[in-house]
Amino acid sequence: MNVFGVDIGGTGIKGAPVDLERGDLTQERHKVLTPHPATPAAVADGVAQVIGHFGWTGPVGITFPGVVTGGITRTAANVDKDWVDMDAGKLLGERLGLPVTILNDADAAGVAEMTFGAGRGRKGTVILLTFGTGIGSAVFTDGRLVPNSELGHLELHGHDAEKHASSKAKEDEELSWPHWARRVQRYLAHVEMLFSPEAFIIGGGVSRKADKFVPLIEGVRAEIVPAGLQNNAGIVGAAMAAAGR
Ligand code: BGC
């Protein structure tokens, strides 16, 4: 069965049809830049462009970079504040004229990783963290998700952790890999102190470069593994959610 998945990120809106048996894209994904300001109407237009590129007419799963409960977007750390408490499911469903399911981006990536990627078959507590414009988190226990965990906003040295340790912070402050790895290490140690996971799965665009920073991280007991689906996990997880998986 194929369902369309869209991943709304801080820099790009990307999507593709997904083969749910294989957990993979059936065609090369299409990406448009996230509009600035990322207002609901402007982002909905971007999502429509991505879907229109494929002429898709079936169900669509969409990730959002904030808390989502029952189709309502509740927070908006890296997108326009008009998303707060908005019925995004209704807005996007009407704009697209298609059945829409919307969920948190890291939760979507986590579900895809636990089914098809680095989390497959892993028991106990597993935490996926996406390092991108912000830090997203998905917490699992024996494969079951605790939705909307928001560990990117833990306080670290008096700062919102994602402002300090996201890959955007690395770019904005032009940090070297070792310098940024130290920040990621402190962040992981803090999350480990709170949750004692068996494993951290590192997702987001930077997971492609895991060899540049994961080997530099010391003093964290949990296994640290790069995401298997790399930056397509959000798209795959969105499609899974739309199919009720
Ligand atoms: C948001 C999360 C999101 C993460 C990654 C954070 O700022 O609060 O909901 O998962 O960024 O996009």
PDB file of C-alpha atoms and ligand atoms in Angstrom:
ATOM      1  CA  MET A   1       0.000   0.000   0.000  1.00  0.00           C
ATOM      2  CA  ASN A   2       1.265   3.485  -0.882  1.00  0.00           C
ATOM      3  CA  VAL A   3       0.458   6.652   1.074  1.00  0.00           C
ATOM      4  CA  PHE A   4       1.920  10.135   0.676  1.00  0.00           C
ATOM      5  CA  GLY A   5       4.166  11.561   3.393  1.00  0.00           C
ATOM      6  CA  VAL A   6       5.141  15.205   3.877  1.00  0.00           C
ATOM      7  CA  ASP A   7       7.739  16.499   6.336  1.00  0.00           C
ATOM      8  CA  ILE A   8       7.436  20.181   7.264  1.00  0.00           C
ATOM      9  CA  GLY A   9      10.806  21.372   8.513  1.00  0.00           C
ATOM     10  CA  GLY A  10      12.362  24.682   9.465  1.00  0.00           C
ATOM     11  CA  THR A  11      14.150  24.954   6.104  1.00  0.00           C
ATOM     12  CA  GLY A  12      12.289  22.681   3.685  1.00  0.00           C
ATOM     13  CA  ILE A  13       8.942  21.025   3.044  1.00  0.00           C
ATOM     14  CA  LYS A  14       9.659  17.620   1.509  1.00  0.00           C
ATOM     15  CA  GLY A  15       7.430  14.791   0.428  1.00  0.00           C
ATOM     16  CA  ALA A  16       7.044  11.630  -1.620  1.00  0.00           C
ATOM     17  CA  PRO A  17       4.757   8.636  -1.972  1.00  0.00           C
ATOM     18  CA  VAL A  18       5.790   5.912   0.479  1.00  0.00           C
ATOM     19  CA  ASP A  19       5.660   2.142   0.090  1.00  0.00           C
ATOM     20  CA  LEU A  20       4.446   1.096   3.534  1.00  0.00           C
ATOM     21  CA  GLU A  21       5.572  -2.519   3.210  1.00  0.00           C
ATOM     22  CA  ARG A  22       9.183  -1.551   2.526  1.00  0.00           C
ATOM     23  CA  GLY A  23       9.210   1.712   4.501  1.00  0.00           C
ATOM     24  CA  ASP A  24      10.785   3.513   1.581  1.00  0.00           C
ATOM     25  CA  LEU A  25       9.973   6.256  -0.907  1.00  0.00           C
ATOM     26  CA  THR A  26       8.604   5.026  -4.230  1.00  0.00           C
ATOM     27  CA  GLN A  27       9.935   8.077  -6.093  1.00  0.00           C
ATOM     28  CA  GLU A  28      12.594  10.669  -5.439  1.00  0.00           C
ATOM     29  CA  ARG A  29      11.276  13.166  -2.915  1.00  0.00           C
ATOM     30  CA  HIS A  30      10.332  16.713  -3.931  1.00  0.00           C
ATOM     31  CA  LYS A  31      11.292  19.688  -1.782  1.00  0.00           C
ATOM     32  CA  VAL A  32      10.265  23.335  -1.631  1.00  0.00           C
ATOM     33  CA  LEU A  33      11.773  25.892   0.730  1.00  0.00           C
ATOM     34  CA  THR A  34       9.822  26.623   3.903  1.00  0.00           C
ATOM     35  CA  PRO A  35       8.329  30.118   3.464  1.00  0.00           C
ATOM     36  CA  HIS A  36       9.370  32.902   5.835  1.00  0.00           C
ATOM     37  CA  PRO A  37       7.377  33.807   7.794  1.00  0.00           C
ATOM     38  CA  ALA A  38       6.141  30.207   7.992  1.00  0.00           C
ATOM     39  CA  THR A  39       2.480  31.173   8.433  1.00  0.00           C
ATOM     40  CA  PRO A  40      -0.178  28.445   8.247  1.00  0.00           C
ATOM     41  CA  ALA A  41      -1.474  29.630   4.838  1.00  0.00           C
ATOM     42  CA  ALA A  42       2.016  29.944   3.307  1.00  0.00           C
ATOM     43  CA  VAL A  43       3.096  26.522   4.606  1.00  0.00           C
ATOM     44  CA  ALA A  44      -0.173  24.964   3.371  1.00  0.00           C
ATOM     45  CA  ASP A  45       0.638  26.360  -0.102  1.00  0.00           C
ATOM     46  CA  GLY A  46       4.095  24.757   0.095  1.00  0.00           C
ATOM     47  CA  VAL A  47       2.587  21.394   1.085  1.00  0.00           C
ATOM     48  CA  ALA A  48       0.128  21.681  -1.828  1.00  0.00           C
ATOM     49  CA  GLN A  49       3.037  22.328  -4.232  1.00  0.00           C
ATOM     50  CA  VAL A  50       4.910  19.246  -3.037  1.00  0.00           C
ATOM     51  CA  ILE A  51       1.830  17.025  -3.387  1.00  0.00           C
ATOM     52  CA  GLY A  52       0.879  18.649  -6.719  1.00  0.00           C
ATOM     53  CA  HIS A  53       4.322  17.762  -8.095  1.00  0.00           C
ATOM     54  CA  PHE A  54       3.274  14.096  -7.947  1.00  0.00           C
ATOM     55  CA  GLY A  55      -0.404  14.635  -8.859  1.00  0.00           C
ATOM     56  CA  TRP A  56      -1.238  12.674  -5.689  1.00  0.00           C
ATOM     57  CA  THR A  57      -4.931  12.245  -4.777  1.00  0.00           C
ATOM     58  CA  GLY A  58      -5.000   9.792  -1.834  1.00  0.00           C
ATOM     59  CA  PRO A  59      -4.487  10.118   1.938  1.00  0.00           C
ATOM     60  CA  VAL A  60      -1.609  12.279   3.155  1.00  0.00           C
ATOM     61  CA  GLY A  61       0.373  12.199   6.404  1.00  0.00           C
ATOM     62  CA  ILE A  62       2.039  15.453   7.413  1.00  0.00           C
ATOM     63  CA  THR A  63       4.638  16.134  10.094  1.00  0.00           C
ATOM     64  CA  PHE A  64       4.774  19.408  11.996  1.00  0.00           C
ATOM     65  CA  PRO A  65       7.743  20.779  13.981  1.00  0.00           C
ATOM     66  CA  GLY A  66       5.755  21.274  17.197  1.00  0.00           C
ATOM     67  CA  VAL A  67       3.317  19.588  19.573  1.00  0.00           C
ATOM     68  CA  VAL A  68       0.234  18.166  17.822  1.00  0.00           C
ATOM     69  CA  THR A  69      -2.765  16.767  19.677  1.00  0.00           C
ATOM     70  CA  GLY A  70      -5.850  15.583  17.784  1.00  0.00           C
ATOM     71  CA  GLY A  71      -4.981  17.556  14.633  1.00  0.00           C
ATOM     72  CA  ILE A  72      -4.436  20.791  16.584  1.00  0.00           C
ATOM     73  CA  THR A  73      -0.930  22.294  16.496  1.00  0.00           C
ATOM     74  CA  ARG A  74      -0.114  23.455  20.029  1.00  0.00           C
ATOM     75  CA  THR A  75       3.378  24.966  19.890  1.00  0.00           C
ATOM     76  CA  ALA A  76       5.479  26.672  17.228  1.00  0.00           C
ATOM     77  CA  ALA A  77       9.097  27.135  18.330  1.00  0.00           C
ATOM     78  CA  ASN A  78      10.519  27.444  14.796  1.00  0.00           C
ATOM     79  CA  VAL A  79       7.487  28.431  12.711  1.00  0.00           C
ATOM     80  CA  ASP A  80       5.023  31.338  12.825  1.00  0.00           C
ATOM     81  CA  LYS A  81       3.171  31.700  16.132  1.00  0.00           C
ATOM     82  CA  ASP A  82      -0.199  31.655  14.300  1.00  0.00           C
ATOM     83  CA  TRP A  83       0.128  27.854  14.376  1.00  0.00           C
ATOM     84  CA  VAL A  84      -0.405  27.803  18.146  1.00  0.00           C
ATOM     85  CA  ASP A  85      -3.800  26.201  18.924  1.00  0.00           C
ATOM     86  CA  MET A  86      -4.798  26.119  15.256  1.00  0.00           C
ATOM     87  CA  ASP A  87      -6.848  23.341  13.707  1.00  0.00           C
ATOM     88  CA  ALA A  88      -4.078  22.415  11.275  1.00  0.00           C
ATOM     89  CA  GLY A  89      -5.772  19.169  10.286  1.00  0.00           C
ATOM     90  CA  LYS A  90      -8.787  21.170   9.062  1.00  0.00           C
ATOM     91  CA  LEU A  91      -6.709  23.889   7.371  1.00  0.00           C
ATOM     92  CA  LEU A  92      -4.505  21.421   5.487  1.00  0.00           C
ATOM     93  CA  GLY A  93      -7.368  19.045   4.708  1.00  0.00           C
ATOM     94  CA  GLU A  94      -9.397  21.870   3.151  1.00  0.00           C
ATOM     95  CA  ARG A  95      -6.415  23.376   1.291  1.00  0.00           C
ATOM     96  CA  LEU A  96      -5.472  19.998  -0.196  1.00  0.00           C
ATOM     97  CA  GLY A  97      -8.961  18.543  -0.569  1.00  0.00           C
ATOM     98  CA  LEU A  98      -7.528  15.237   0.697  1.00  0.00           C
ATOM     99  CA  PRO A  99      -7.749  13.229   3.947  1.00  0.00           C
ATOM    100  CA  VAL A 100      -4.938  14.472   6.167  1.00  0.00           C
ATOM    101  CA  THR A 101      -3.253  13.168   9.336  1.00  0.00           C
ATOM    102  CA  ILE A 102      -0.852  15.470  11.156  1.00  0.00           C
ATOM    103  CA  LEU A 103       1.666  14.608  13.866  1.00  0.00           C
ATOM    104  CA  ASN A 104       4.906  15.816  15.457  1.00  0.00           C
ATOM    105  CA  ASP A 105       7.949  15.497  13.178  1.00  0.00           C
ATOM    106  CA  ALA A 106      10.216  13.656  15.619  1.00  0.00           C
ATOM    107  CA  ASP A 107       7.418  11.270  16.613  1.00  0.00           C
ATOM    108  CA  ALA A 108       6.922  10.442  12.916  1.00  0.00           C
ATOM    109  CA  ALA A 109      10.650   9.895  12.396  1.00  0.00           C
ATOM    110  CA  GLY A 110      10.799   7.771  15.540  1.00  0.00           C
ATOM    111  CA  VAL A 111       7.952   5.485  14.506  1.00  0.00           C
ATOM    112  CA  ALA A 112       9.586   4.964  11.097  1.00  0.00           C
ATOM    113  CA  GLU A 113      12.968   4.196  12.694  1.00  0.00           C
ATOM    114  CA  MET A 114      11.460   1.752  15.192  1.00  0.00           C
ATOM    115  CA  THR A 115       9.693  -0.110  12.364  1.00  0.00           C
ATOM    116  CA  PHE A 116      12.144   0.050   9.471  1.00  0.00           C
ATOM    117  CA  GLY A 117      15.374   1.588  10.721  1.00  0.00           C
ATOM    118  CA  ALA A 118      17.854   1.697  13.591  1.00  0.00           C
ATOM    119  CA  GLY A 119      15.235   0.975  16.280  1.00  0.00           C
ATOM    120  CA  ARG A 120      13.895  -2.207  14.736  1.00  0.00           C
ATOM    121  CA  GLY A 121      13.408  -4.920  17.361  1.00  0.00           C
ATOM    122  CA  ARG A 122      14.852  -2.774  20.159  1.00  0.00           C
ATOM    123  CA  LYS A 123      13.228  -3.256  23.586  1.00  0.00           C
ATOM    124  CA  GLY A 124      13.283  -1.056  26.674  1.00  0.00           C
ATOM    125  CA  THR A 125      13.560   2.718  26.507  1.00  0.00           C
ATOM    126  CA  VAL A 126      14.804   4.071  23.193  1.00  0.00           C
ATOM    127  CA  ILE A 127      14.984   7.799  22.465  1.00  0.00           C
ATOM    128  CA  LEU A 128      15.248   9.218  18.973  1.00  0.00           C
ATOM    129  CA  LEU A 129      16.612  12.754  18.812  1.00  0.00           C
ATOM    130  CA  THR A 130      16.565  14.792  15.608  1.00  0.00           C
ATOM    131  CA  PHE A 131      19.188  17.509  15.329  1.00  0.00           C
ATOM    132  CA  GLY A 132      18.120  20.120  12.793  1.00  0.00           C
ATOM    133  CA  THR A 133      16.645  23.611  13.082  1.00  0.00           C
ATOM    134  CA  GLY A 134      15.549  22.522  16.566  1.00  0.00           C
ATOM    135  CA  ILE A 135      15.967  19.303  18.537  1.00  0.00           C
ATOM    136  CA  GLY A 136      13.048  16.909  18.270  1.00  0.00           C
ATOM    137  CA  SER A 137      12.499  13.849  20.453  1.00  0.00           C
ATOM    138  CA  ALA A 138      10.532  10.617  20.337  1.00  0.00           C
ATOM    139  CA  VAL A 139      10.493   8.405  23.435  1.00  0.00           C
ATOM    140  CA  PHE A 140       9.690   4.675  23.138  1.00  0.00           C
ATOM    141  CA  THR A 141       9.307   1.953  25.680  1.00  0.00           C
ATOM    142  CA  ASP A 142       9.223  -1.579  24.238  1.00  0.00           C
ATOM    143  CA  GLY A 143       8.418  -0.032  20.867  1.00  0.00           C
ATOM    144  CA  ARG A 144       5.488   2.088  22.091  1.00  0.00           C
ATOM    145  CA  LEU A 145       5.656   5.843  21.592  1.00  0.00           C
ATOM    146  CA  VAL A 146       5.013   8.419  24.306  1.00  0.00           C
ATOM    147  CA  PRO A 147       3.914  11.255  21.954  1.00  0.00           C
ATOM    148  CA  ASN A 148       4.959  14.922  22.062  1.00  0.00           C
ATOM    149  CA  SER A 149       7.883  14.520  24.452  1.00  0.00           C
ATOM    150  CA  GLU A 150       9.656  17.839  23.553  1.00  0.00           C
ATOM    151  CA  LEU A 151      13.052  17.016  25.070  1.00  0.00           C
ATOM    152  CA  GLY A 152      14.658  19.653  22.827  1.00  0.00           C
ATOM    153  CA  HIS A 153      13.376  22.279  25.238  1.00  0.00           C
ATOM    154  CA  LEU A 154      15.048  20.881  28.345  1.00  0.00           C
ATOM    155  CA  GLU A 155      17.098  23.562  30.053  1.00  0.00           C
ATOM    156  CA  LEU A 156      20.843  23.115  29.660  1.00  0.00           C
ATOM    157  CA  HIS A 157      23.238  25.580  31.327  1.00  0.00           C
ATOM    158  CA  GLY A 158      20.419  28.101  31.585  1.00  0.00           C
ATOM    159  CA  HIS A 159      19.522  27.799  27.889  1.00  0.00           C
ATOM    160  CA  ASP A 160      16.816  26.099  25.905  1.00  0.00           C
ATOM    161  CA  ALA A 161      18.832  22.990  24.899  1.00  0.00           C
ATOM    162  CA  GLU A 162      17.985  23.231  21.192  1.00  0.00           C
ATOM    163  CA  LYS A 163      19.380  26.774  21.013  1.00  0.00           C
ATOM    164  CA  HIS A 164      22.688  25.360  22.233  1.00  0.00           C
ATOM    165  CA  ALA A 165      22.989  21.937  20.621  1.00  0.00           C
ATOM    166  CA  SER A 166      20.868  21.814  17.437  1.00  0.00           C
ATOM    167  CA  SER A 167      22.639  21.594  14.104  1.00  0.00           C
ATOM    168  CA  LYS A 168      21.376  25.137  13.431  1.00  0.00           C
ATOM    169  CA  ALA A 169      23.409  26.270  16.462  1.00  0.00           C
ATOM    170  CA  LYS A 170      26.441  24.544  14.918  1.00  0.00           C
ATOM    171  CA  GLU A 171      25.924  26.432  11.650  1.00  0.00           C
ATOM    172  CA  ASP A 172      24.983  29.814  13.166  1.00  0.00           C
ATOM    173  CA  GLU A 173      27.939  29.813  15.567  1.00  0.00           C
ATOM    174  CA  GLU A 174      30.269  28.132  13.033  1.00  0.00           C
ATOM    175  CA  LEU A 175      31.231  25.465  15.581  1.00  0.00           C
ATOM    176  CA  SER A 176      33.776  22.775  14.707  1.00  0.00           C
ATOM    177  CA  TRP A 177      32.618  19.146  14.885  1.00  0.00           C
ATOM    178  CA  PRO A 178      34.529  18.543  18.180  1.00  0.00           C
ATOM    179  CA  HIS A 179      33.080  21.708  19.744  1.00  0.00           C
ATOM    180  CA  TRP A 180      29.543  20.836  18.721  1.00  0.00           C
ATOM    181  CA  ALA A 181      30.042  17.179  19.750  1.00  0.00           C
ATOM    182  CA  ARG A 182      30.857  18.375  23.291  1.00  0.00           C
ATOM    183  CA  ARG A 183      27.551  20.223  23.408  1.00  0.00           C
ATOM    184  CA  VAL A 184      25.674  17.184  22.081  1.00  0.00           C
ATOM    185  CA  GLN A 185      27.496  15.044  24.659  1.00  0.00           C
ATOM    186  CA  ARG A 186      26.369  17.293  27.544  1.00  0.00           C
ATOM    187  CA  TYR A 187      22.836  17.228  26.206  1.00  0.00           C
ATOM    188  CA  LEU A 188      22.769  13.423  25.833  1.00  0.00           C
ATOM    189  CA  ALA A 189      24.209  13.023  29.335  1.00  0.00           C
ATOM    190  CA  HIS A 190      21.397  15.187  30.696  1.00  0.00           C
ATOM    191  CA  VAL A 191      18.689  13.206  28.869  1.00  0.00           C
ATOM    192  CA  GLU A 192      20.361   9.977  30.015  1.00  0.00           C
ATOM    193  CA  MET A 193      20.294  11.147  33.621  1.00  0.00           C
ATOM    194  CA  LEU A 194      16.515  11.630  33.316  1.00  0.00           C
ATOM    195  CA  PHE A 195      15.532   8.534  31.282  1.00  0.00           C
ATOM    196  CA  SER A 196      18.368   5.944  31.317  1.00  0.00           C
ATOM    197  CA  PRO A 197      17.581   4.753  27.785  1.00  0.00           C
ATOM    198  CA  GLU A 198      19.126   1.640  26.244  1.00  0.00           C
ATOM    199  CA  ALA A 199      19.858   3.579  23.074  1.00  0.00           C
ATOM    200  CA  PHE A 200      19.765   7.002  21.472  1.00  0.00           C
ATOM    201  CA  ILE A 201      18.959   7.117  17.756  1.00  0.00           C
ATOM    202  CA  ILE A 202      20.401  10.236  16.144  1.00  0.00           C
ATOM    203  CA  GLY A 203      18.199  11.586  13.351  1.00  0.00           C
ATOM    204  CA  GLY A 204      17.782  14.736  11.276  1.00  0.00           C
ATOM    205  CA  GLY A 205      19.893  15.833   8.314  1.00  0.00           C
ATOM    206  CA  VAL A 206      23.074  15.680  10.400  1.00  0.00           C
ATOM    207  CA  SER A 207      22.630  11.908  10.895  1.00  0.00           C
ATOM    208  CA  ARG A 208      24.236  11.548   7.445  1.00  0.00           C
ATOM    209  CA  LYS A 209      27.420  12.898   9.019  1.00  0.00           C
ATOM    210  CA  ALA A 210      27.208  10.818  12.205  1.00  0.00           C
ATOM    211  CA  ASP A 211      30.787   9.574  11.698  1.00  0.00           C
ATOM    212  CA  LYS A 212      32.020  13.144  12.230  1.00  0.00           C
ATOM    213  CA  PHE A 213      30.617  13.548  15.734  1.00  0.00           C
ATOM    214  CA  VAL A 214      29.214  10.324  17.227  1.00  0.00           C
ATOM    215  CA  PRO A 215      32.708   8.776  17.742  1.00  0.00           C
ATOM    216  CA  LEU A 216      33.728  11.936  19.663  1.00  0.00           C
ATOM    217  CA  ILE A 217      30.973  11.505  22.269  1.00  0.00           C
ATOM    218  CA  GLU A 218      32.199  10.020  25.548  1.00  0.00           C
ATOM    219  CA  GLY A 219      30.739   9.236  28.943  1.00  0.00           C
ATOM    220  CA  VAL A 220      27.267   8.285  27.737  1.00  0.00           C
ATOM    221  CA  ARG A 221      26.342   4.741  28.722  1.00  0.00           C
ATOM    222  CA  ALA A 222      23.523   4.262  26.195  1.00  0.00           C
ATOM    223  CA  GLU A 223      24.353   3.031  22.732  1.00  0.00           C
ATOM    224  CA  ILE A 224      24.328   5.878  20.192  1.00  0.00           C
ATOM    225  CA  VAL A 225      23.224   4.843  16.712  1.00  0.00           C
ATOM    226  CA  PRO A 226      22.607   6.945  13.605  1.00  0.00           C
ATOM    227  CA  ALA A 227      19.134   6.797  12.075  1.00  0.00           C
ATOM    228  CA  GLY A 228      18.802   4.132   9.408  1.00  0.00           C
ATOM    229  CA  LEU A 229      16.389   6.053   7.177  1.00  0.00           C
ATOM    230  CA  GLN A 230      18.409   9.232   7.635  1.00  0.00           C
ATOM    231  CA  ASN A 231      16.401  12.265   6.639  1.00  0.00           C
ATOM    232  CA  ASN A 232      13.511  10.342   5.042  1.00  0.00           C
ATOM    233  CA  ALA A 233      12.247   9.016   8.371  1.00  0.00           C
ATOM    234  CA  GLY A 234       9.778  11.897   8.821  1.00  0.00           C
ATOM    235  CA  ILE A 235       8.212  11.311   5.394  1.00  0.00           C
ATOM    236  CA  VAL A 236       7.912   7.555   6.010  1.00  0.00           C
ATOM    237  CA  GLY A 237       6.502   8.054   9.532  1.00  0.00           C
ATOM    238  CA  ALA A 238       3.978  10.613   8.275  1.00  0.00           C
ATOM    239  CA  ALA A 239       2.698   8.147   5.678  1.00  0.00           C
ATOM    240  CA  MET A 240       2.515   5.397   8.329  1.00  0.00           C
ATOM    241  CA  ALA A 241       0.420   7.645  10.561  1.00  0.00           C
ATOM    242  CA  ALA A 242      -1.967   8.424   7.691  1.00  0.00           C
ATOM    243  CA  ALA A 243      -2.399   4.665   7.183  1.00  0.00           C
ATOM    244  CA  GLY A 244      -3.083   4.219  10.928  1.00  0.00           C
ATOM    245  CA  ARG A 245       0.128   2.251  11.546  1.00  0.00           C
TER     246      ARG A 245
HETATM  247  C1  BGC B   1       9.759  21.564  18.549  1.00  0.00           C
HETATM  248  C2  BGC B   1       9.497  20.075  18.447  1.00  0.00           C
HETATM  249  C3  BGC B   1      10.083  19.554  17.165  1.00  0.00           C
HETATM  250  C4  BGC B   1      11.555  19.923  17.053  1.00  0.00           C
HETATM  251  C5  BGC B   1      12.165  19.488  15.744  1.00  0.00           C
HETATM  252  C6  BGC B   1      11.249  21.813  18.426  1.00  0.00           C
HETATM  253  O1  BGC B   1      11.506  23.178  18.511  1.00  0.00           O
HETATM  254  O2  BGC B   1       9.292  22.094  19.771  1.00  0.00           O
HETATM  255  O3  BGC B   1       8.122  19.810  18.504  1.00  0.00           O
HETATM  256  O4  BGC B   1       9.932  18.153  17.124  1.00  0.00           O
HETATM  257  O5  BGC B   1      11.735  21.305  17.178  1.00  0.00           O
HETATM  258  O6  BGC B   1      11.547  20.094  14.660  1.00  0.00           O
END
